XYZ file of C-alpha atoms in Angstrom:
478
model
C -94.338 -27.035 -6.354
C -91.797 -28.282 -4.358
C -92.664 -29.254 -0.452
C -90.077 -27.425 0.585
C -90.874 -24.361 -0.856
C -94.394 -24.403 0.164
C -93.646 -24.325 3.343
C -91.314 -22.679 5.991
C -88.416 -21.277 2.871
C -90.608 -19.614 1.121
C -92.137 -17.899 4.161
C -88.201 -17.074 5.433
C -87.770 -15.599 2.238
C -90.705 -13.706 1.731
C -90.007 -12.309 4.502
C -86.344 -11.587 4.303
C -87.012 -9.818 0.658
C -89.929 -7.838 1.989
C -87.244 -6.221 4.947
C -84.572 -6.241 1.955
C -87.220 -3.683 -0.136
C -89.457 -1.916 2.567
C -86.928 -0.811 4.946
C -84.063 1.387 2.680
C -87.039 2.046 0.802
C -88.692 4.161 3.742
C -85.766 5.026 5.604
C -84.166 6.535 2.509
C -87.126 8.467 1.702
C -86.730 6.467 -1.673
C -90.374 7.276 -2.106
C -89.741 11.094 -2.314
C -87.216 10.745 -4.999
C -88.886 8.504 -7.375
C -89.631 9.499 -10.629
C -90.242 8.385 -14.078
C -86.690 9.484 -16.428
C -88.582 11.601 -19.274
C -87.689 11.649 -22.746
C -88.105 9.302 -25.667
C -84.407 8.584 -26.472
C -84.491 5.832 -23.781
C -87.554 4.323 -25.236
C -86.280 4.552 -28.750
C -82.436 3.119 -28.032
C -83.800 0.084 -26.364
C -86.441 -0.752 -28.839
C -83.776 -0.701 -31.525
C -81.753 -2.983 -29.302
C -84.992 -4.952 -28.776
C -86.398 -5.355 -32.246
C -83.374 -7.703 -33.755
C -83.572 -10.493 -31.196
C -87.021 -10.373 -31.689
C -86.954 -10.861 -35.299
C -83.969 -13.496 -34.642
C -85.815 -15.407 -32.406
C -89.625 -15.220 -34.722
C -86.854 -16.277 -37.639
C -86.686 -19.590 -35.640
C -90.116 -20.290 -36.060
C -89.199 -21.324 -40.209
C -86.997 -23.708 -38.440
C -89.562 -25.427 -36.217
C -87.253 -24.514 -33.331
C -88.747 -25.099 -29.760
C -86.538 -21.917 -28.618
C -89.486 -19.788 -31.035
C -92.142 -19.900 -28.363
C -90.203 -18.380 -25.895
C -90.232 -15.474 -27.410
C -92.937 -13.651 -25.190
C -90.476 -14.540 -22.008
C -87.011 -13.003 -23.461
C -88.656 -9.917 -24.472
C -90.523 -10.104 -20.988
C -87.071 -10.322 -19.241
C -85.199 -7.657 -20.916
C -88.435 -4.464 -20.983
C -89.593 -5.370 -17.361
C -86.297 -4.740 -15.509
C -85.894 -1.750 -18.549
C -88.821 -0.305 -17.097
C -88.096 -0.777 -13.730
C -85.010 1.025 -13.705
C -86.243 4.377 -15.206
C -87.963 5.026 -12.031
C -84.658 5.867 -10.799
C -84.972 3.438 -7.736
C -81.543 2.269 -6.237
C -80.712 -0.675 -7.795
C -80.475 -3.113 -4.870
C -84.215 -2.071 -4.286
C -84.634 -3.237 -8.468
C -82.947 -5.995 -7.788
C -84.805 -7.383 -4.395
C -88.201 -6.730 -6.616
C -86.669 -8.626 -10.271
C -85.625 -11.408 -7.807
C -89.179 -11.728 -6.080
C -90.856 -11.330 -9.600
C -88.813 -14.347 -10.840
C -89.326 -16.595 -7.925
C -93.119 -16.161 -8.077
C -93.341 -16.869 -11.948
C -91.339 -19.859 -11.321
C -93.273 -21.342 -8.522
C -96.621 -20.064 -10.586
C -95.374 -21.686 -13.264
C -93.416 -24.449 -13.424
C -92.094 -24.660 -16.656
C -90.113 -21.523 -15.984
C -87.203 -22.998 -14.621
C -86.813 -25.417 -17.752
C -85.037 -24.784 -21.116
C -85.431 -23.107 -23.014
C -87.674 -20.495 -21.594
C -85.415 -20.300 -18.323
C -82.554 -19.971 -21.551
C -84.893 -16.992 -22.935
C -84.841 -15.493 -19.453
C -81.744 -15.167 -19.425
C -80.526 -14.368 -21.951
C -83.020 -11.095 -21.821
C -81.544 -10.316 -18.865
C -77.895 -10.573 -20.201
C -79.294 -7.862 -23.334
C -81.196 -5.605 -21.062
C -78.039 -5.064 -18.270
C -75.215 -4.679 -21.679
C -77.603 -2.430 -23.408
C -77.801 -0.579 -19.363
C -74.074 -0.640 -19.511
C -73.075 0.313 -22.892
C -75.768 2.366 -23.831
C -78.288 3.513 -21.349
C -76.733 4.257 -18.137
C -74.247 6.415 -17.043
C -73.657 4.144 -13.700
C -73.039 0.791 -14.429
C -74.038 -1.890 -11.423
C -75.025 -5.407 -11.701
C -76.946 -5.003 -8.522
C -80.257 -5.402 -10.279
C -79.579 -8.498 -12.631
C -77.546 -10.646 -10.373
C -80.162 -11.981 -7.827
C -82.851 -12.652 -10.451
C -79.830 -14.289 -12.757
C -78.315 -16.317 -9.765
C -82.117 -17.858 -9.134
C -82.885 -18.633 -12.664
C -79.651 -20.351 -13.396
C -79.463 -22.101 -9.848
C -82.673 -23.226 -10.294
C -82.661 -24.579 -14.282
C -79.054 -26.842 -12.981
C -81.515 -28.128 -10.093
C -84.004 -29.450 -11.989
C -82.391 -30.883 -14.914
C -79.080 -31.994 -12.993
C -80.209 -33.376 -9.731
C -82.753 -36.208 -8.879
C -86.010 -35.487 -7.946
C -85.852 -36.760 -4.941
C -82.995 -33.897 -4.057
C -84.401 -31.273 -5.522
C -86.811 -29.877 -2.997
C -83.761 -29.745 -0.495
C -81.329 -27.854 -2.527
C -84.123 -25.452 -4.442
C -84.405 -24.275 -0.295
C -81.460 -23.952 0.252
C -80.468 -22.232 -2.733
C -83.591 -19.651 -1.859
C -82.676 -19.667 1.755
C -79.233 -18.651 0.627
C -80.939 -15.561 -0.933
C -83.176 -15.031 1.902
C -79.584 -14.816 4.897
C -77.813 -12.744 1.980
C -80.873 -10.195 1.813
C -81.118 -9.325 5.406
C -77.506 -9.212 5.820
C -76.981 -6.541 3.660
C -79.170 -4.809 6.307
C -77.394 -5.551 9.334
C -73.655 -5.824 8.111
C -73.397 -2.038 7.416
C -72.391 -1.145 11.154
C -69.588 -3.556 11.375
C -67.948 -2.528 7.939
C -66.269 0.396 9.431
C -63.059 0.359 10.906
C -61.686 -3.196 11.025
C -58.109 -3.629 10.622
C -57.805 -7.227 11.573
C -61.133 -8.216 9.888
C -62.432 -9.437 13.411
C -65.793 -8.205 12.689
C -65.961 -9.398 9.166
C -65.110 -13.052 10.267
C -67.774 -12.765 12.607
C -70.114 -11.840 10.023
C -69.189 -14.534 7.817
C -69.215 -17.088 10.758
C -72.892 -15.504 11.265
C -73.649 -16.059 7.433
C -72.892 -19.604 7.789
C -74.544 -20.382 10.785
C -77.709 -18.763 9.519
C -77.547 -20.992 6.504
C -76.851 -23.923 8.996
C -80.095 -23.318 10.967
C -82.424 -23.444 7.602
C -80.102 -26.634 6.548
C -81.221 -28.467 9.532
C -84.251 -26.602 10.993
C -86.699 -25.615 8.299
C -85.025 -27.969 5.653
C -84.431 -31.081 8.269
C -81.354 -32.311 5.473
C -78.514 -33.096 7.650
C -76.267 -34.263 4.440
C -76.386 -30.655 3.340
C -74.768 -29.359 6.632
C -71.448 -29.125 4.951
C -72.896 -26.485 2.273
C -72.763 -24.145 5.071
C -69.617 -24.303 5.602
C -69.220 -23.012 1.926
C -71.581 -20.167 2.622
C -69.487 -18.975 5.255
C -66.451 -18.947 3.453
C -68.217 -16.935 0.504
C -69.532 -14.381 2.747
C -65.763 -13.669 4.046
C -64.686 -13.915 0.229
C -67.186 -11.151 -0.670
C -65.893 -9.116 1.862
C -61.895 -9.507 1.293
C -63.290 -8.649 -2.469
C -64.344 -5.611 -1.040
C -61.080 -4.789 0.523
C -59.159 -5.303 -2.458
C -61.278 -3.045 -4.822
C -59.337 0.057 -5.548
C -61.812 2.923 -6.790
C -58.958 4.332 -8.845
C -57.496 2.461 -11.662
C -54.070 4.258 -10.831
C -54.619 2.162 -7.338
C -54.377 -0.884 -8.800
C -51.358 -3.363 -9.453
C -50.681 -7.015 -10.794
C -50.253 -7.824 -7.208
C -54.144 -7.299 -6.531
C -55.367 -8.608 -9.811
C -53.542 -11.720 -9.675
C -55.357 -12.156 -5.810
C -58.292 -11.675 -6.975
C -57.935 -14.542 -9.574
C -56.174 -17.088 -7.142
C -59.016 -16.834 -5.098
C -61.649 -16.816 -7.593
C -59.711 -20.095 -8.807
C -59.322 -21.603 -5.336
C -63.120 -21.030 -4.639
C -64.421 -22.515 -7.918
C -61.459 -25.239 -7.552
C -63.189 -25.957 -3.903
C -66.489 -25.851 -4.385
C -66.984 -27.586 -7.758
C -64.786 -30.784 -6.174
C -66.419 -31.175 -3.006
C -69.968 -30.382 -3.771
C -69.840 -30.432 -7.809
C -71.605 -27.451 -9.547
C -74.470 -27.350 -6.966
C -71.086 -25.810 -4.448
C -70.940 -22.644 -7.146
C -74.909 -22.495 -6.733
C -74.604 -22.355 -3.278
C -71.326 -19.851 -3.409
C -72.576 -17.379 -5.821
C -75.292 -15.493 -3.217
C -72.952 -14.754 -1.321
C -71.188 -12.401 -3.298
C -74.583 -10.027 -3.459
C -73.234 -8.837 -0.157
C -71.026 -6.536 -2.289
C -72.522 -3.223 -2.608
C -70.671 -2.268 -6.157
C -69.627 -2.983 -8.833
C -66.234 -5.069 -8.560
C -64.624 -8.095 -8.143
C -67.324 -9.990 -5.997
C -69.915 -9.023 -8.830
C -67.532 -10.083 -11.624
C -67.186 -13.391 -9.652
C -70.517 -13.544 -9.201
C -71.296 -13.679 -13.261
C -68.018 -16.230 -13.382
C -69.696 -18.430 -11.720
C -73.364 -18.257 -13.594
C -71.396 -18.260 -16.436
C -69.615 -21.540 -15.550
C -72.797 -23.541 -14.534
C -74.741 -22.268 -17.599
C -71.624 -24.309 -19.470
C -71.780 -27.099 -17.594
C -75.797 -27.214 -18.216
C -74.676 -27.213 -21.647
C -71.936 -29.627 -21.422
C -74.314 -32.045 -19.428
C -77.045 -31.935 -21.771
C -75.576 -32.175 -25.517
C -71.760 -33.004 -24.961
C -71.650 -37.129 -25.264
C -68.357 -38.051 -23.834
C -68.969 -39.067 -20.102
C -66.087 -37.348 -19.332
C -66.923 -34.124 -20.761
C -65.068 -32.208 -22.954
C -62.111 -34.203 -24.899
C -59.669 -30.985 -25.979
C -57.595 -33.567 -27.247
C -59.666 -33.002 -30.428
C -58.339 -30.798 -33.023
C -61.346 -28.290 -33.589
C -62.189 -28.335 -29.673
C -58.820 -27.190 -28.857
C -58.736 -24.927 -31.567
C -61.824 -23.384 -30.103
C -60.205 -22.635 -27.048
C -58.552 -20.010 -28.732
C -61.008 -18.640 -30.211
C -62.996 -18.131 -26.813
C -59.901 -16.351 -25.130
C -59.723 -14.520 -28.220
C -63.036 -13.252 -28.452
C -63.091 -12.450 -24.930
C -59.901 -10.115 -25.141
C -61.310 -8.214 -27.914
C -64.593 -7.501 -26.150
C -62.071 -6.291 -23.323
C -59.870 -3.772 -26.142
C -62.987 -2.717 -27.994
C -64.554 -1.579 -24.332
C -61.184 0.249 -24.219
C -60.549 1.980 -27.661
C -64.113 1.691 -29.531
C -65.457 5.150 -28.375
C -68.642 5.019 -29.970
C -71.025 2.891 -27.725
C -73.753 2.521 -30.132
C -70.845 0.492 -32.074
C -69.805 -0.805 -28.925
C -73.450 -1.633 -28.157
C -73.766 -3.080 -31.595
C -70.585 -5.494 -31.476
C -71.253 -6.857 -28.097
C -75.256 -8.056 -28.736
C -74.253 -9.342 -32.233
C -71.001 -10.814 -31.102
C -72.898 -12.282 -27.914
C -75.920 -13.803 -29.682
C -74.861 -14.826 -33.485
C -71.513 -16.278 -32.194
C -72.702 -19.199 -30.156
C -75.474 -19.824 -32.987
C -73.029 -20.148 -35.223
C -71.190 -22.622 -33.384
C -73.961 -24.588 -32.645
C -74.770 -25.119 -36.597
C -71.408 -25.227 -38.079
C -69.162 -27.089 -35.549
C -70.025 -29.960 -33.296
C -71.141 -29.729 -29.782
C -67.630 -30.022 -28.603
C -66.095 -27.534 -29.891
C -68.811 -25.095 -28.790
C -68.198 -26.249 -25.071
C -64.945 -25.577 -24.930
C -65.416 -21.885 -26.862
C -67.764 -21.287 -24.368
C -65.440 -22.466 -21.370
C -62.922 -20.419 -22.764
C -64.932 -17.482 -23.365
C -65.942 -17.418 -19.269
C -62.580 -17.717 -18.197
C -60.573 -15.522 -20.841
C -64.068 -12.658 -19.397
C -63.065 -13.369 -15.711
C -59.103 -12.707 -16.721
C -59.798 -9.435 -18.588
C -62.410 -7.924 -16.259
C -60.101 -8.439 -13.312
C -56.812 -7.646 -14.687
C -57.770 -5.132 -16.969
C -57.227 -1.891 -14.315
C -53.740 -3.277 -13.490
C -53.157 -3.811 -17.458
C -54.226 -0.711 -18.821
C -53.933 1.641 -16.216
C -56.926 3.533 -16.780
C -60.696 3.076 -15.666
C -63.180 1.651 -17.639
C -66.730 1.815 -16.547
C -68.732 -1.111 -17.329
C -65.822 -3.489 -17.531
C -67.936 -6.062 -16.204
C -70.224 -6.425 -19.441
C -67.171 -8.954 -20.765
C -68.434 -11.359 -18.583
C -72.260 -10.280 -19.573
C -70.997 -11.246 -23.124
C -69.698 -14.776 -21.673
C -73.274 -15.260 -19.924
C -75.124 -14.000 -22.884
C -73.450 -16.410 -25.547
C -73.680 -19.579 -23.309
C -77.302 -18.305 -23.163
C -78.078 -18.131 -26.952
C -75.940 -21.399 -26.984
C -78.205 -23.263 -25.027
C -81.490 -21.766 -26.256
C -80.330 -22.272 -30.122
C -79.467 -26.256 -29.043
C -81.521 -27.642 -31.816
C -79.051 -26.558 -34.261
C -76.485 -28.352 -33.429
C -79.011 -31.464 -34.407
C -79.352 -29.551 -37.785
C -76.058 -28.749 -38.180
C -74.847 -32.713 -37.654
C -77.528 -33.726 -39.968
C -77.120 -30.793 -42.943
C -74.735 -31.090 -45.886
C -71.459 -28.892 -46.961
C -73.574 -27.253 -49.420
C -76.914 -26.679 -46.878
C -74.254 -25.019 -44.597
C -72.449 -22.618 -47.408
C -76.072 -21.653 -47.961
C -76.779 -20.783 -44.740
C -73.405 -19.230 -44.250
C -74.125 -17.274 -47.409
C -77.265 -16.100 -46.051
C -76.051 -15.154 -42.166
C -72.890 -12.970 -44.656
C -75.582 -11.446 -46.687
C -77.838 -10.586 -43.781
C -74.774 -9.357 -41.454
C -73.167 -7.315 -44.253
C -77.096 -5.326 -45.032
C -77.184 -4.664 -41.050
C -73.703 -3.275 -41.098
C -74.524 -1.412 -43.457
C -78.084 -0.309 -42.076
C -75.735 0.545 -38.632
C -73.521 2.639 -40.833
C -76.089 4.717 -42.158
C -77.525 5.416 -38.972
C -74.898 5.983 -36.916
C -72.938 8.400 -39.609
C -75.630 11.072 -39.108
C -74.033 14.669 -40.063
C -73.106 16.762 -37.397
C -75.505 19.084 -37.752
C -78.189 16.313 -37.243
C -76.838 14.364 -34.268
C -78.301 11.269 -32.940
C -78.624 11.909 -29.215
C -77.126 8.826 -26.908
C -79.377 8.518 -23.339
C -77.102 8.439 -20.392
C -74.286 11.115 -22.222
């Protein structure tokens, strides 16, 4: 454990997350209107979304892959916030208690935060909240996943990205990030009323910073860091002109917004990543829990994860020093193929009508893809499909009100596909080992096989979702 989070951090944040759960929880009478969602249909659609990456993941296990004994901790991640949210809690409240859970089993045990069971975490995470969206839930909100996600993913680039020696520091500050974004969402709701000039909003944000200022040099004594704060400051007022900008019609919205959105998005990522590196998204991505829905400080949010799960990936298995060369013919060619991929998850949320399709063609598209690119192509070109698939996500989820014209609930889960293939991506990375190493013919037979295998689940889909009408299979959430 690191000193730092033994000591004074840990308390702060134990603390903050305890206020963050205890007091809507009473003074909403949450307690009152708890209860457990009946019915087996809930039970029975997730266990069907369950059982393949189960069976995907044991399937590993005839390929001596490492990723194989994490098995226990995906299908941990995706049931336990499952079973959370059918006690119909709020989901902020599911959210403060996923992101205590996870802190505690990474501090209890160490390994946690290192792949690939932080890569199974996550990516049971990234199931669980598209199978919420999609299928589940009527209400889509990303309250619940992001502050366990934004911990799990800060924490895994900490540990295999920084030195040792810095990683006690920055772990603190990343959790006493959490800890000043928790109890603001307390105390900002008085001063989000009326405020024209944003006056009270800059205050806010000035307080955000400072907060995160004091545990810099105070509990964390790391003067070098002061700068961070700085950042946290400016994310805190980012979160908020977010929420000014969110329209809750689609009819509300216009290019004019949309492209905003994205020039700041761009300018933040632009800022952060050059003065601080990737540790500056770590740092900036708390800050947009502030926003209570579903929008674009939540889709920013996942941007970000999304982008330093890539660059985990980029730093661990792409050689060149440099990065990514897209010079190369198949790496720029897979740039296209990300984009592409993400703007058919964005028209198939749009026109496929059916979500247990839907449901269907975002896990399989989200999980098999970035396998496949880790066998058949080289490291490279999986990079830059991945970096393309997080920004083409961030591009459709933003501008896809102002493009279409019409709402679309769950919008958001194009982004949850860009997180959930640079997820499989990372936990299938022995692959691209076997891959390098197989022959043409080893890799028609596998490609055979995955054909064969895909073409008898279609199939097995078909059949059960072409149920007569006078037998109909009953969706949860309709």
């Amino acid at each position: 454990m690191s000193p730092s989070m033994s000591g004074p951090v840990l308390v702060l944040f134990a603390a903050s997350a305890l206020a963050a759960f205890a007091i809507p929880f009473l003074r909403g009478r949450v307690f009152a209107k708890m209860s457990w969602l009946p019915g087996w249909g809930w039970a029975k659609s997730f266990a069907a979304v369950l059982l393949p990456f189960l069976l995907l993941i044991a399937a590993g296990q005839f390929a001596h892959l490492q990723a194989a004994g994490s098995l226990r901790w995906f299908a941990l991640a995706a049931a336990l916030p499952f079973l959370l949210s059918r006690l119909s809690m709020p989901a902020p409240l599911n959210g403060v208690i996923l992101l205590a859970l996870t802190v505690v089993w990474t501090r209890c045990l160490p390994e946690a935060a290192t792949a690939p069971v932080c890569f199974a975490a996550v990516a049971g995470l990234a199931v669980w909240k598209t199978a919420e969206h999609l299928l589940l839930s009527s209400g889509p909100t990303l309250e619940d996943l992001l502050p366990p996600l934004i911990w799990l993913v800060g924490l895994n680039w900490l540990q295999s990205a920084m030195p040792a020696t810095a990683q006690a520091s920055r772990e603190g500050l990343l959790l006493g990030t959490l800890a000043v974004v928790l109890v603001m969402r307390l105390l900002q709701t008085p001063f989000l009323g009326v405020d024209k000039l944003f006056v009270k909003r800059i205050v806010l944000a000035s307080s955000g910073g400072l907060f995160v200022l004091l545990i810099i040099m105070k509990l964390l004594v790391a003067p070098d860091l002061s700068r961070l704060a700085v950042l946290a400051g400016g994310g805190v007022f980012l979160s908020y002109l977010f929420q000014s900008l969110h329209k809750e019609e689609a009819a509300d919205y216009g290019a004019v917004e949309a492209v905003t959105v994205l020039v700041l998005i761009g300018i933040f990522t632009l800022v952060a990543t050059r003065l601080f590196g990737t540790f500056g998204l770590v740092v900036l991505a708390p800050t947009m829990l502030l926003s209570g829905r579903a929008g674009f400080a939540h889709a920013a949010a996942l941007f970000w994860v999304a982008r330093i799960l890539v660059q985990s990936f980029v730093l661990s298995y792409v050689p060149n020093v440099t990065g990514i060369n897209l010079t190369h013919a198949y790496t720029s060619a897979a740039l296209y193929a990300g984009l592409l991929a993400a703007m058919l998850a964005s028209l198939a949320l749009r026109d496929l009508t059916d979500r247990r399709w839907l449901t269907a063609v975002f896990l399989a598209a989200g999980s098999l893809s970035p396998l496949a690119g880790d066998y058949f192509l080289h490291e490279e070109p999986t990079a830059s499909f991945l970096v393309a698939a997080a920004v083409g996500a961030v591009l459709c989820a933003v501008l896809a009100p102002a493009m279409y014209r019409q709402s679309i609930p769950g919008h958001e889960s194009v982004l949850l596909l860009a997180v959930q293939m640079v997820a499989f991506a990372l936990l299938g990375n022995e692959l691209i080992s076997l891959g390098n190493q197989g022959t043409a013919a080893d890799k028609l037979v596998v490609l055979a096989a995955g054909a064969a295998c895909l073409f008898v689940l279609t199939g097995l889909l078909y059949f059960a979702f072409s149920r007569s009408a006078a037998e109909p299979v009953e969706v949860p959430g309709d």
